[in-house]
PDB file of C-alpha atoms (C1' of nucleotides) in Angstrom:
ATOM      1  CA  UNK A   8      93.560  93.400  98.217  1.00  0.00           C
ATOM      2  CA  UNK A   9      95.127  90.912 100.837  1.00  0.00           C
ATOM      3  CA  UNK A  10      96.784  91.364 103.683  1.00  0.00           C
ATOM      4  CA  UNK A  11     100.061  90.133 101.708  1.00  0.00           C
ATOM      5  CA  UNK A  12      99.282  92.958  98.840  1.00  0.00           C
ATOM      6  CA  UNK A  13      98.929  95.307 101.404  1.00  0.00           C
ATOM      7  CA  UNK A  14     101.837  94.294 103.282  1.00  0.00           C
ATOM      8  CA  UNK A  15     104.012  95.211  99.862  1.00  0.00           C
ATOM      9  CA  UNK A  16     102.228  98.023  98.413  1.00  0.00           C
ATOM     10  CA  UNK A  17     102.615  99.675 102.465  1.00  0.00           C
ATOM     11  CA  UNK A  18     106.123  99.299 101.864  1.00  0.00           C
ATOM     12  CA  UNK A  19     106.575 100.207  98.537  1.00  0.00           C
ATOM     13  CA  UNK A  20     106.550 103.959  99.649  1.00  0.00           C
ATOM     14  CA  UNK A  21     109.908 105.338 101.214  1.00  0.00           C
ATOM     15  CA  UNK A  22     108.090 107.456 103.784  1.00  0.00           C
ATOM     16  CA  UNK A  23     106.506 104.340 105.038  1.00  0.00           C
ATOM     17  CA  UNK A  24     109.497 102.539 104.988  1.00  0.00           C
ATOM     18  CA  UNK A  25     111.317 104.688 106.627  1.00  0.00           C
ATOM     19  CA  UNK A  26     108.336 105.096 109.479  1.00  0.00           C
ATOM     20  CA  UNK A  27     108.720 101.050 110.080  1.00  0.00           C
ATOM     21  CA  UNK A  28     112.635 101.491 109.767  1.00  0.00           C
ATOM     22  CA  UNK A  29     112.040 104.203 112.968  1.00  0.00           C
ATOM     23  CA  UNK A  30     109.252 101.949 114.542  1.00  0.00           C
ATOM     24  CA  UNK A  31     111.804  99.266 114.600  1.00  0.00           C
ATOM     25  CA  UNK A  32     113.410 100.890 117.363  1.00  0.00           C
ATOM     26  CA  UNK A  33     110.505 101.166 119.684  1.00  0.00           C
ATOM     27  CA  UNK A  34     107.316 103.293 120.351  1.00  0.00           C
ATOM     28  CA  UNK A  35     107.003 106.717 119.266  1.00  0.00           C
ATOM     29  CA  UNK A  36     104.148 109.018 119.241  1.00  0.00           C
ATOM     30  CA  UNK A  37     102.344 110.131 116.178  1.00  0.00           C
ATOM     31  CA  UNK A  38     103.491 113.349 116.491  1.00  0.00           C
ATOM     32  CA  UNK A  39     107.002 112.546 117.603  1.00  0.00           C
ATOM     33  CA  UNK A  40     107.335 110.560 114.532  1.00  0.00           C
ATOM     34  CA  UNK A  41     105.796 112.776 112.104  1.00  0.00           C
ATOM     35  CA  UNK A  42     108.615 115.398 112.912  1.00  0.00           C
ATOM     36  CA  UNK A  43     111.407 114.840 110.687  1.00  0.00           C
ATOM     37  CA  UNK A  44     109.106 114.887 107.279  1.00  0.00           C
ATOM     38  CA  UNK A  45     108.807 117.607 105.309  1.00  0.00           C
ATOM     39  CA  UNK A  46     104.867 116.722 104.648  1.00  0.00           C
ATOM     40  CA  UNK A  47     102.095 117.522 106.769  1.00  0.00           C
ATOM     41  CA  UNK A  48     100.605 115.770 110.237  1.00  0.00           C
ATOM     42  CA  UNK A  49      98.065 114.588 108.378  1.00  0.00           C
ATOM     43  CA  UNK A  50     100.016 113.181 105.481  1.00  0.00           C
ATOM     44  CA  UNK A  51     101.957 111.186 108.035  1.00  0.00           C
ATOM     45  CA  UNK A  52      98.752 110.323 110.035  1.00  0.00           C
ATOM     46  CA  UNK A  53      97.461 108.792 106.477  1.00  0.00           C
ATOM     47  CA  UNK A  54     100.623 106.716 106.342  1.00  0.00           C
ATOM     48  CA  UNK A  55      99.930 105.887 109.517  1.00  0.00           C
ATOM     49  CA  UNK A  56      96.664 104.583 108.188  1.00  0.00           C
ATOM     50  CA  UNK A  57      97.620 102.890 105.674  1.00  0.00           C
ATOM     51  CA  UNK A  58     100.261 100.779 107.788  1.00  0.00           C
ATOM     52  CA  UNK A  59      97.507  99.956 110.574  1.00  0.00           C
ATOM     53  CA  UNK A  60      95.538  98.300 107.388  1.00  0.00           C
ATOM     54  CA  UNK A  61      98.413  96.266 106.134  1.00  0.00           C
ATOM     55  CA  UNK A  62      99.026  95.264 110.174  1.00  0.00           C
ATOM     56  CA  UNK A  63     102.643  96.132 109.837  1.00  0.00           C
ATOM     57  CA  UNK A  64     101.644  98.825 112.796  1.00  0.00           C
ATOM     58  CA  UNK A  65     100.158  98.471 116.163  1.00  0.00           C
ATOM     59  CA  UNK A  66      98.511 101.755 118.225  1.00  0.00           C
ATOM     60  CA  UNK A  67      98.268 102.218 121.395  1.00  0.00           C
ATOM     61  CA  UNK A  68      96.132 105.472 123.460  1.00  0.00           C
ATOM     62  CA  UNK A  69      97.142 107.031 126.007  1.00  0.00           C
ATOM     63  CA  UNK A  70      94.906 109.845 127.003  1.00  0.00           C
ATOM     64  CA  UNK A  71      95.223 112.542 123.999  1.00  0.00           C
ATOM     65  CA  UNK A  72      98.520 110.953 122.645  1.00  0.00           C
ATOM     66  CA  UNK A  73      98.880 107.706 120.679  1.00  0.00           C
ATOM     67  CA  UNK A  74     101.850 105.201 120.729  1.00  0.00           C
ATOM     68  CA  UNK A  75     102.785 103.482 117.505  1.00  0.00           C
ATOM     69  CA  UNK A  76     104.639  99.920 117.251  1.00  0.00           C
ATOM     70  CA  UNK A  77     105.855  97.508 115.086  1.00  0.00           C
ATOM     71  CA  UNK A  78     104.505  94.498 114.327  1.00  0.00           C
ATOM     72  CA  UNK A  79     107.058  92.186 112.130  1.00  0.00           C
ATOM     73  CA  UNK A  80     104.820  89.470 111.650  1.00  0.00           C
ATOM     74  CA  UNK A  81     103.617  90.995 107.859  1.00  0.00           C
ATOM     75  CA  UNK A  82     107.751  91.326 106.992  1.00  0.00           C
ATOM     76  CA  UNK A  83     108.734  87.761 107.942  1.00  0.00           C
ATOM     77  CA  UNK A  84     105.277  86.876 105.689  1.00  0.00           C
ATOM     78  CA  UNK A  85     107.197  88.468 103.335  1.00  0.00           C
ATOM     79  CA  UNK A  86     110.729  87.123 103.729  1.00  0.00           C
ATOM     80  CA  UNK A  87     109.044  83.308 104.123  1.00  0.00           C
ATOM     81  CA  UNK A  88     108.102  83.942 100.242  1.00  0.00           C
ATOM     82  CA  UNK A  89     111.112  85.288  98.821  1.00  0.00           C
ATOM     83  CA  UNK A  90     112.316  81.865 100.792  1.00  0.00           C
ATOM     84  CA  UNK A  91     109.910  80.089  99.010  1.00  0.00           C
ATOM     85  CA  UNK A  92     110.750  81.656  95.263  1.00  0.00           C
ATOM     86  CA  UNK A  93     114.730  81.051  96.453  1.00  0.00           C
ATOM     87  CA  UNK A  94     113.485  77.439  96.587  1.00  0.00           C
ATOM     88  CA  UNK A  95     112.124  77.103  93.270  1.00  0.00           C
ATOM     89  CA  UNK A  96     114.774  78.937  91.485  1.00  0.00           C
ATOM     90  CA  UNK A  97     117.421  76.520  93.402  1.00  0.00           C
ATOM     91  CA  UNK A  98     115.088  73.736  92.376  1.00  0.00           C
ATOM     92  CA  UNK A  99     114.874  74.652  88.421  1.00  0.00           C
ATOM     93  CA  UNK A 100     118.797  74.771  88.825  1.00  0.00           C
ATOM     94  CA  UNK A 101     119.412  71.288  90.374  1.00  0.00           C
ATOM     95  CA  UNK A 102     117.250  69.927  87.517  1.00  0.00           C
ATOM     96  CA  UNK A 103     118.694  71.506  84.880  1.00  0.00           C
ATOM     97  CA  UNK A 104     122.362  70.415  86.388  1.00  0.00           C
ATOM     98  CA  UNK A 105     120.809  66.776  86.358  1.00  0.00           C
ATOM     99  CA  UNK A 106     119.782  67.503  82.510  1.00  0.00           C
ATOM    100  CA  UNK A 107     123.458  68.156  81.384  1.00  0.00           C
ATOM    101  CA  UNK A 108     125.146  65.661  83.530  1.00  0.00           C
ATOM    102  CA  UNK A 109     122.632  63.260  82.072  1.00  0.00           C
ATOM    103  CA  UNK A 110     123.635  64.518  78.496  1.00  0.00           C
ATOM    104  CA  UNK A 111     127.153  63.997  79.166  1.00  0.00           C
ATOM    105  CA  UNK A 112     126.848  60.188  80.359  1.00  0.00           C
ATOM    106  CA  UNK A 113     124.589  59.791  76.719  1.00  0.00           C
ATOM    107  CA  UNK A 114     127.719  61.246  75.206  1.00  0.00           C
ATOM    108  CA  UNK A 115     130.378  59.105  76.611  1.00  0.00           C
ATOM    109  CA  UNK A 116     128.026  55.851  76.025  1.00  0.00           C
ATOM    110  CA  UNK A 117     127.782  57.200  72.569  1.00  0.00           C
ATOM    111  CA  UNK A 118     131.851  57.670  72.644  1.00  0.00           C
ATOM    112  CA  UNK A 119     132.225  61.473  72.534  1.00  0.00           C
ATOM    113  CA  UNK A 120     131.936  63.926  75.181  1.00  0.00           C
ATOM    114  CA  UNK A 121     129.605  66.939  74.193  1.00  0.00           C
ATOM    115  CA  UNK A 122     132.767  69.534  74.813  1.00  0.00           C
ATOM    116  CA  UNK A 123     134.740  71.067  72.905  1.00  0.00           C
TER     117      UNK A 123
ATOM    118  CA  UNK B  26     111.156 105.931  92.261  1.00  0.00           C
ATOM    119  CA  UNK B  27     113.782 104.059  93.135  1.00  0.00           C
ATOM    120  CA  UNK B  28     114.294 100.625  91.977  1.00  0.00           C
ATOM    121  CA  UNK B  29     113.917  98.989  95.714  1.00  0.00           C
ATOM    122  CA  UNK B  30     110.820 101.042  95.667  1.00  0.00           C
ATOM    123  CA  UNK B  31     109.676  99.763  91.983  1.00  0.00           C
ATOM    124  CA  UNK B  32     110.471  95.621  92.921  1.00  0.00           C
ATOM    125  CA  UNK B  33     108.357  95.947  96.142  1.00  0.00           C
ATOM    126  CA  UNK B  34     105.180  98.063  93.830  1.00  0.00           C
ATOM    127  CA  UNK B  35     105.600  95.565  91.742  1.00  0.00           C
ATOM    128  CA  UNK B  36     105.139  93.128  93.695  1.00  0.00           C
ATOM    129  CA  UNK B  37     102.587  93.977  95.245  1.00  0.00           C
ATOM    130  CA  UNK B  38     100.158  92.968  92.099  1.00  0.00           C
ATOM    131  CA  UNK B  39      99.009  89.320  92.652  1.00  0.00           C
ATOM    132  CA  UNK B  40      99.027  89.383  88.908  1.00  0.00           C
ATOM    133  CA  UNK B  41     102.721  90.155  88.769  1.00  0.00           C
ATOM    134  CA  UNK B  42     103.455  88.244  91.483  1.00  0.00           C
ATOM    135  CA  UNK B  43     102.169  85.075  89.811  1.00  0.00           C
ATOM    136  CA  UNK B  44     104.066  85.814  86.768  1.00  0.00           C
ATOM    137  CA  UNK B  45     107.109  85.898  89.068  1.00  0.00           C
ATOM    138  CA  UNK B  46     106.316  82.629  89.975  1.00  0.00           C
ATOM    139  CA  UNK B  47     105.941  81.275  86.815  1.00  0.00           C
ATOM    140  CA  UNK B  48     109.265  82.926  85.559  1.00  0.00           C
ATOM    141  CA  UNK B  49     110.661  80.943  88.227  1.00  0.00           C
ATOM    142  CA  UNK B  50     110.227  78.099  86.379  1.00  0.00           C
ATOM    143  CA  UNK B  51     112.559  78.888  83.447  1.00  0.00           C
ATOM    144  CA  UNK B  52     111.783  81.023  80.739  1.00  0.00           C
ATOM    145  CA  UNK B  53     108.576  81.891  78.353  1.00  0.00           C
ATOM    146  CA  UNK B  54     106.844  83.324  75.750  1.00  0.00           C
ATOM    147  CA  UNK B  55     104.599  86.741  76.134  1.00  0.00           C
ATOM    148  CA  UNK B  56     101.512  84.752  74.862  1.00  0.00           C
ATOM    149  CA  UNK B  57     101.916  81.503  76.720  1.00  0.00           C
ATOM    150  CA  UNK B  58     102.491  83.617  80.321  1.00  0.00           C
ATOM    151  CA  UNK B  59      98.863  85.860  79.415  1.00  0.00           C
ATOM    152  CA  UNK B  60      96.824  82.517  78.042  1.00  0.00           C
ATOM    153  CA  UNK B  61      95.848  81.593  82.608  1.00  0.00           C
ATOM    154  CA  UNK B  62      95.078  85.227  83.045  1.00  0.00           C
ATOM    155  CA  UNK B  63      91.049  86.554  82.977  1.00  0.00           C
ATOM    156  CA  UNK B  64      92.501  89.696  81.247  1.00  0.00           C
ATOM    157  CA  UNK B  65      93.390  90.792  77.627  1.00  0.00           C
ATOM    158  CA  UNK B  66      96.846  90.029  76.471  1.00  0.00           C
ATOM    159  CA  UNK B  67      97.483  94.015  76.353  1.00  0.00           C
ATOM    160  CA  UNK B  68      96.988  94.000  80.378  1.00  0.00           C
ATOM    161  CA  UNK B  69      99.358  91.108  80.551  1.00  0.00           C
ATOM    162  CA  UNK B  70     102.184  93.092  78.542  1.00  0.00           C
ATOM    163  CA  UNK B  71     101.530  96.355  80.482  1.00  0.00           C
ATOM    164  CA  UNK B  72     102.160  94.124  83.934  1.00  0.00           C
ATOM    165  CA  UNK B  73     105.344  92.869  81.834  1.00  0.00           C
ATOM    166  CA  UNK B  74     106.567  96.136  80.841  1.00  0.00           C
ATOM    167  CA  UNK B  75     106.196  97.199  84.933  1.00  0.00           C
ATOM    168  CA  UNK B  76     108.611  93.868  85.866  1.00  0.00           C
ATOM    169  CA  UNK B  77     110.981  95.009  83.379  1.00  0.00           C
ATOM    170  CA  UNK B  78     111.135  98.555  84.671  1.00  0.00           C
ATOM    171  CA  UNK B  79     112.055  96.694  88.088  1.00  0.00           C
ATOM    172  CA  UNK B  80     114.454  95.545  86.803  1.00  0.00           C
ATOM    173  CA  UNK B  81     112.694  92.114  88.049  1.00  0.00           C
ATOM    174  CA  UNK B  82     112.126  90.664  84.522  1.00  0.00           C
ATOM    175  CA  UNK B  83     114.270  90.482  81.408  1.00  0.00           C
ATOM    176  CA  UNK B  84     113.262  89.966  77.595  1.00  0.00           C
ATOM    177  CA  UNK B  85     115.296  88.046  74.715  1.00  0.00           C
ATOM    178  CA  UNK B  86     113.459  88.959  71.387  1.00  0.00           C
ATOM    179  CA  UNK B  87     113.641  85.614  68.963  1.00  0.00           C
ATOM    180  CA  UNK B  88     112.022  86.588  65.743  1.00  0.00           C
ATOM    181  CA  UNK B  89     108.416  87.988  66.626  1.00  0.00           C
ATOM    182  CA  UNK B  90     108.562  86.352  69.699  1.00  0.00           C
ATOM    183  CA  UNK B  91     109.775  87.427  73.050  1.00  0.00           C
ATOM    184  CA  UNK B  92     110.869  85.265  75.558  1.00  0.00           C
ATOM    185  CA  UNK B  93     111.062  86.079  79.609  1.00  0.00           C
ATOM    186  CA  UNK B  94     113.386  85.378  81.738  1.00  0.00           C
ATOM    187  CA  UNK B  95     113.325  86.303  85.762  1.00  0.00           C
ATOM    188  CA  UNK B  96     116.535  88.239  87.521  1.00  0.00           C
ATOM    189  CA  UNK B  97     116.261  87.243  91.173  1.00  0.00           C
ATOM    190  CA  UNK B  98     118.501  89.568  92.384  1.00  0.00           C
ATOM    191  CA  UNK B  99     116.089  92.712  93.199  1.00  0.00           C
ATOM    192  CA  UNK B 100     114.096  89.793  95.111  1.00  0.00           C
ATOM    193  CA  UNK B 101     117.398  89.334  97.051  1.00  0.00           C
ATOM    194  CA  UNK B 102     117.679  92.610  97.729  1.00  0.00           C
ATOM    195  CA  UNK B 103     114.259  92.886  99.369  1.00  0.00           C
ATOM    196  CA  UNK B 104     115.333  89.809 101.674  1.00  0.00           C
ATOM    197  CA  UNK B 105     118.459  91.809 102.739  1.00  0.00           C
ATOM    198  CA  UNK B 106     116.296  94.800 103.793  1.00  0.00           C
ATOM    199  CA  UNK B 107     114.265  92.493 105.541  1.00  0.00           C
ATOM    200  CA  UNK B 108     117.280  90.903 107.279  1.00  0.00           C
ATOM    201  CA  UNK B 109     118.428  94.626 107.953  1.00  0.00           C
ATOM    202  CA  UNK B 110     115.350  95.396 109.848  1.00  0.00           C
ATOM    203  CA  UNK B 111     115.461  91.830 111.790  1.00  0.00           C
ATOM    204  CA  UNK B 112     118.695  93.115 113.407  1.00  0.00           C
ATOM    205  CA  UNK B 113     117.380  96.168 114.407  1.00  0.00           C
ATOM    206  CA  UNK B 114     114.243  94.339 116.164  1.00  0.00           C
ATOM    207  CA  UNK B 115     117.001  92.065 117.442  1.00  0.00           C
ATOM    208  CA  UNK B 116     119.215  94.934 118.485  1.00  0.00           C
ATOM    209  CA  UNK B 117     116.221  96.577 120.325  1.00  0.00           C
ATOM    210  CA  UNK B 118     115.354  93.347 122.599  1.00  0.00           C
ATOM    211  CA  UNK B 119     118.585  92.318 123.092  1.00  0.00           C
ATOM    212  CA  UNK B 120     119.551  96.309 124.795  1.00  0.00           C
ATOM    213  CA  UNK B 121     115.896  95.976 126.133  1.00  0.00           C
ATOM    214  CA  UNK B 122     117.303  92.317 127.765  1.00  0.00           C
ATOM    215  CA  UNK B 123     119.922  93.845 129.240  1.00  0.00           C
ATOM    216  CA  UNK B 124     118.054  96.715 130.989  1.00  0.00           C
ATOM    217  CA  UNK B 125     116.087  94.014 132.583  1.00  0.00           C
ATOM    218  CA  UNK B 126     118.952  92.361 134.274  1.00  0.00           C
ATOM    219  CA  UNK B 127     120.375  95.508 135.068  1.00  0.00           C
ATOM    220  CA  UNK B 128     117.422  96.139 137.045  1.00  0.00           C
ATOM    221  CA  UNK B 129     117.469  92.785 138.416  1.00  0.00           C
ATOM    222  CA  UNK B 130     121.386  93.421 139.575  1.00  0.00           C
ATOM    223  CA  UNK B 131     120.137  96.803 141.108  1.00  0.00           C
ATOM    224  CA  UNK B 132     117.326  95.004 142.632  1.00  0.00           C
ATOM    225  CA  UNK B 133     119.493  92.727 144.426  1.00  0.00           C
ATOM    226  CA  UNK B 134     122.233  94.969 145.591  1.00  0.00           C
ATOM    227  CA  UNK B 135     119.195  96.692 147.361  1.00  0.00           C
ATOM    228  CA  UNK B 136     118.091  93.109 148.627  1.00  0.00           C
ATOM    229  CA  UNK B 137     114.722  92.590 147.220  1.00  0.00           C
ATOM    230  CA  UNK B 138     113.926  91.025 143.611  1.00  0.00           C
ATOM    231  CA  UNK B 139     111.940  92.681 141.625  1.00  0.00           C
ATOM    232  CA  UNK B 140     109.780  89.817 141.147  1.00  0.00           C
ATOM    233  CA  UNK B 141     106.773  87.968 142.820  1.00  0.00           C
TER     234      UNK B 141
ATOM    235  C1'  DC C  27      85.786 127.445 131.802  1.00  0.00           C
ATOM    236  C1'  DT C  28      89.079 128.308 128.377  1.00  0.00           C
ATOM    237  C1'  DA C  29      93.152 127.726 125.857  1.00  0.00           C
ATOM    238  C1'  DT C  30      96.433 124.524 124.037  1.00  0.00           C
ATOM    239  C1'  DT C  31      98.045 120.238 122.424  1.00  0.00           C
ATOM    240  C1'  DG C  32      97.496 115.731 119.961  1.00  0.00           C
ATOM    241  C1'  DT C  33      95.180 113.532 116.585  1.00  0.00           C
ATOM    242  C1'  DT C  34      91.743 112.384 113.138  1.00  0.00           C
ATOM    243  C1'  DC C  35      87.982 113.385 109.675  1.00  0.00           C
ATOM    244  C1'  DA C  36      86.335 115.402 105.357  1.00  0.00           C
ATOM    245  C1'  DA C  37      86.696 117.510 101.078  1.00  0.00           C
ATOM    246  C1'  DC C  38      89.384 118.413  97.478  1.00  0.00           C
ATOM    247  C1'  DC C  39      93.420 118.141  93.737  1.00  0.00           C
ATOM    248  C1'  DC C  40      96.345 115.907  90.624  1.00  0.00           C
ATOM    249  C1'  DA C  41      99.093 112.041  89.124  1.00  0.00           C
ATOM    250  C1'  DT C  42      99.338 107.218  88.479  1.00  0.00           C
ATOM    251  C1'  DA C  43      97.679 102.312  88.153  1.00  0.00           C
ATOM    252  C1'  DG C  44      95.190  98.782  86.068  1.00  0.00           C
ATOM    253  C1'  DG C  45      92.132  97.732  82.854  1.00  0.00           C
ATOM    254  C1'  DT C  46      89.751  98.250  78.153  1.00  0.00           C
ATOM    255  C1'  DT C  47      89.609  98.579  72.815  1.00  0.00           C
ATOM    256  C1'  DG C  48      91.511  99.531  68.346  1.00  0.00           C
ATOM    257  C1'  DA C  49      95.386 100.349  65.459  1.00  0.00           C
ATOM    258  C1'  DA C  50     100.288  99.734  64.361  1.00  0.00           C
ATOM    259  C1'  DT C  51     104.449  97.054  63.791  1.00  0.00           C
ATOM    260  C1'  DA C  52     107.370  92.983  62.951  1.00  0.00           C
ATOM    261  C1'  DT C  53     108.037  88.390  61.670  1.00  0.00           C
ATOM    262  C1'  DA C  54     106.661  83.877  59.757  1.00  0.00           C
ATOM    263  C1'  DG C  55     104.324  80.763  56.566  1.00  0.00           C
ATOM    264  C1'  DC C  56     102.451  79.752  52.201  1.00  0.00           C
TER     265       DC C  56
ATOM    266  C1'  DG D  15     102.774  89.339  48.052  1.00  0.00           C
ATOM    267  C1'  DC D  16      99.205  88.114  51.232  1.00  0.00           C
ATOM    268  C1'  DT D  17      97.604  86.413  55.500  1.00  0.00           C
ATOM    269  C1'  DA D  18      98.124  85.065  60.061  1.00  0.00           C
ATOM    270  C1'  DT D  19     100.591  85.381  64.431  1.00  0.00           C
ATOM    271  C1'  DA D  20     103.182  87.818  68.225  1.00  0.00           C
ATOM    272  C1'  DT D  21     103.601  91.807  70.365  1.00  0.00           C
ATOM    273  C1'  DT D  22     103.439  96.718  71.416  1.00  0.00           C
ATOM    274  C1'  DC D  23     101.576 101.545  71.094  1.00  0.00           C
ATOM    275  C1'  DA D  24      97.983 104.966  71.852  1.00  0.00           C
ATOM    276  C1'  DA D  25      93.888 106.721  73.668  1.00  0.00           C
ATOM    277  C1'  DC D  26      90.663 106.348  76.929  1.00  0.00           C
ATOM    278  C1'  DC D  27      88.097 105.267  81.578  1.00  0.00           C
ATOM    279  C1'  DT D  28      87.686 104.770  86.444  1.00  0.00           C
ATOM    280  C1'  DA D  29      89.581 103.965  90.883  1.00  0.00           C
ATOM    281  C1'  DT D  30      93.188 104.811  94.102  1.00  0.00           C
ATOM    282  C1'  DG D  31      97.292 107.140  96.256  1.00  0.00           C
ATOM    283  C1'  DG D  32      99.624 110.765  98.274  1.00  0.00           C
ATOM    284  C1'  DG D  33      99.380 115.234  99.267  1.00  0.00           C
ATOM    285  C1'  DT D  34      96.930 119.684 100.753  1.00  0.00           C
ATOM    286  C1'  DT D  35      93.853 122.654 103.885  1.00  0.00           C
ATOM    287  C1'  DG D  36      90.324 123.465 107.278  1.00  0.00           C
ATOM    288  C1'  DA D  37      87.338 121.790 110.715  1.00  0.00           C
ATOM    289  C1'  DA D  38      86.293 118.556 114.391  1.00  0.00           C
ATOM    290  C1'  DC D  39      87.139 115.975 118.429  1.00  0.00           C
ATOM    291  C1'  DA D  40      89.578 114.534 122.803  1.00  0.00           C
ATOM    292  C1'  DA D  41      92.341 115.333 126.658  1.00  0.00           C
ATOM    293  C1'  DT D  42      95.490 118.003 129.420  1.00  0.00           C
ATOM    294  C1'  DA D  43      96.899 122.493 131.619  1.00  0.00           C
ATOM    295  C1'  DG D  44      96.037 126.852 133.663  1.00  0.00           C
TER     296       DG D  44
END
DNA sequence: CTATTGTTCAACCCATAGGTTGAATATAGC
DNA sequence: GCTATATTCAACCTATGGGTTGAACAATAG
């Protein structure tokens, strides 16, 4: 699995999302952050895990406790290739908008218009 | 699962992610999209059946064949989460801005500047 | 030194994902 | 009607994901 895989299957889980949503807003500790879930430290320490792999979070120790950040790099990875498929559908478009106007000017050479 | 949570699993298969791409191109048959793949056609039509289910792929049935078409919009929907949390990061450095030159302000009503 | 707090590691459980093969179904062609 | 083509359904296998609990480890507090 790439990074980019992991990058989407990290967020495909709405505990994890909701973890980045909160990271978003600065540091937190581990345990600070695993408060609000109904799961257990160590489920949340997993996520934590699993969002370290995919490089979407950063840690930081400090004696006992560790700090957890954001890094957005792996989302704007993501949002450059929904760009990039917005590009191609726009591009299949324009063509096939060339294609009719190019059926219409064969019509009116051929003196009829292709409407109704 | 929700369906934001389906698109982005989904998507996280470079198998499916390729057919996404492809889709992108205009519309196909079931057979043509497996023929590139290294696996059997049955794999190809389970990773089909997953798009649908995400709403991120749609099916017109022509006689025994069945021709795919792609529905952008859960894509788009990703890229406005993603624009979502870009505000927040945003949001966060701009209040984190404004600390600073608060501090700066403070700094110089006490006659000293705070930097070297 | 000992107790407490913060965090991970390890083993386990169960459900799901991604692949396989073989059979079933639906349509087309002759 | 028979055969071939297009596609799915069903059963199975193995690996992985998300959760649990209990123990370990690290650092602070008293």
């Amino acid at each position: 699995m790439d990074t980019f895989d992991q990058t989407l299957a990290a967020l495909a889980d709405p505990t994890r999302r909701a973890i980045v949503q909160r990271l978003g807003g600065g540091e937190i500790r581990v345990t600070d952050l695993a408060k609000p879930y109904a799961m257990s430290l160590n489920a949340v320490s997993k996520h934590i895990r699993v969002l370290e792999n995919a490089r979407l979070v950063r840690r930081r120790r400090a004696g006992r406790e560790h700090f957890l950040s954001l890094d957005p790099q792996p989302i704007e990875a993501i949002g450059v290739w929904i760009a990039e498929q917005k590009a191609v559908w726009a591009a299949r478009l324009q063509s096939l908008d060339a294609l009719l106007q190019a059926e219409d000017a064969d019509a009116i050479n051929h003196g009829k218009t292709g409407h109704d």
